[in-house]
């Protein structure tokens, strides 16, 4: 998951991506689909639950969600908010 809680800062305040506890290696040459998709609401690209196939564009989407969170000061989707405030951006 590329999300704010998984970005760790070192002594020079350089960001490092952490929390690979749920990551698994798959031989994408033989089967591009994983058995199930694990991710966080608002950071996971919308095609992942449907295709179960992670691509570079999926990571770019997650990174963009992180940048939007940093710029706006709130998450893209916040389930605890009232319905009219739950989604930061309407598509």
XYZ file of C-alpha atoms in Angstrom:
91
model
C 0.000 0.000 0.000
C 1.344 3.393 -0.986
C -0.343 5.488 1.705
C 0.684 8.094 4.264
C 0.925 5.674 7.187
C 3.390 3.523 5.209
C 5.770 6.375 4.350
C 8.605 6.512 6.871
C 11.050 9.414 7.168
C 14.748 8.875 7.843
C 17.098 11.257 9.671
C 17.376 13.473 6.579
C 13.563 13.515 6.193
C 13.794 11.388 3.042
C 10.683 9.271 2.578
C 10.929 5.483 2.500
C 8.048 3.157 1.717
C 7.503 0.535 4.406
C 5.022 -2.122 5.549
C 5.474 -4.897 3.037
C 3.936 -7.434 5.421
C 1.128 -8.321 3.007
C 3.256 -8.293 -0.136
C 3.732 -11.596 -1.941
C 5.778 -12.612 -4.934
C 3.941 -14.014 -7.936
C 5.322 -15.407 -11.161
C 3.558 -12.945 -13.446
C 4.959 -14.703 -16.498
C 2.702 -17.700 -15.966
C -0.298 -16.180 -14.189
C -0.773 -12.404 -14.038
C -3.627 -12.709 -11.534
C -3.187 -12.974 -7.808
C -5.689 -14.934 -5.751
C -7.073 -11.880 -3.970
C -6.486 -8.157 -3.793
C -5.510 -6.425 -0.570
C -5.420 -2.656 -0.339
C -6.750 0.409 1.399
C -9.881 2.257 0.344
C -8.944 5.448 -1.454
C -5.420 4.315 -2.312
C -6.221 1.233 -4.377
C -6.772 1.753 -8.111
C -10.377 1.058 -9.081
C -9.489 -1.702 -11.563
C -7.652 -3.865 -9.000
C -10.690 -5.534 -7.388
C -12.075 -6.329 -10.847
C -8.904 -7.584 -12.548
C -6.796 -8.730 -9.556
C -3.825 -7.619 -11.645
C -1.442 -5.075 -10.187
C 0.392 -2.916 -12.727
C 2.710 0.066 -12.572
C -0.307 2.305 -13.210
C -1.872 0.930 -9.998
C 1.127 2.191 -8.025
C 0.957 5.538 -9.835
C -2.701 5.861 -8.788
C -1.800 5.089 -5.162
C 1.054 7.595 -5.250
C -1.270 10.237 -6.714
C -3.765 9.578 -3.911
C -0.945 10.066 -1.409
C 0.105 13.358 -3.040
C -3.501 14.586 -3.020
C -3.738 13.735 0.677
C -0.541 15.671 1.425
C -1.687 18.685 -0.624
C -5.246 18.832 0.766
C -4.642 17.658 4.312
C -7.207 14.856 4.194
C -7.659 11.424 2.646
C -9.294 10.903 -0.742
C -12.059 8.811 0.879
C -12.927 9.077 4.588
C -15.699 6.617 5.547
C -16.311 8.219 8.975
C -17.387 11.580 7.537
C -20.961 12.588 6.634
C -21.941 11.334 3.165
C -21.571 14.749 1.502
C -17.985 15.046 2.854
C -16.902 11.408 2.469
C -15.311 11.718 -0.993
C -12.772 14.494 -1.591
C -13.091 14.521 -5.401
C -16.182 13.732 -7.487
C -15.389 12.057 -10.807
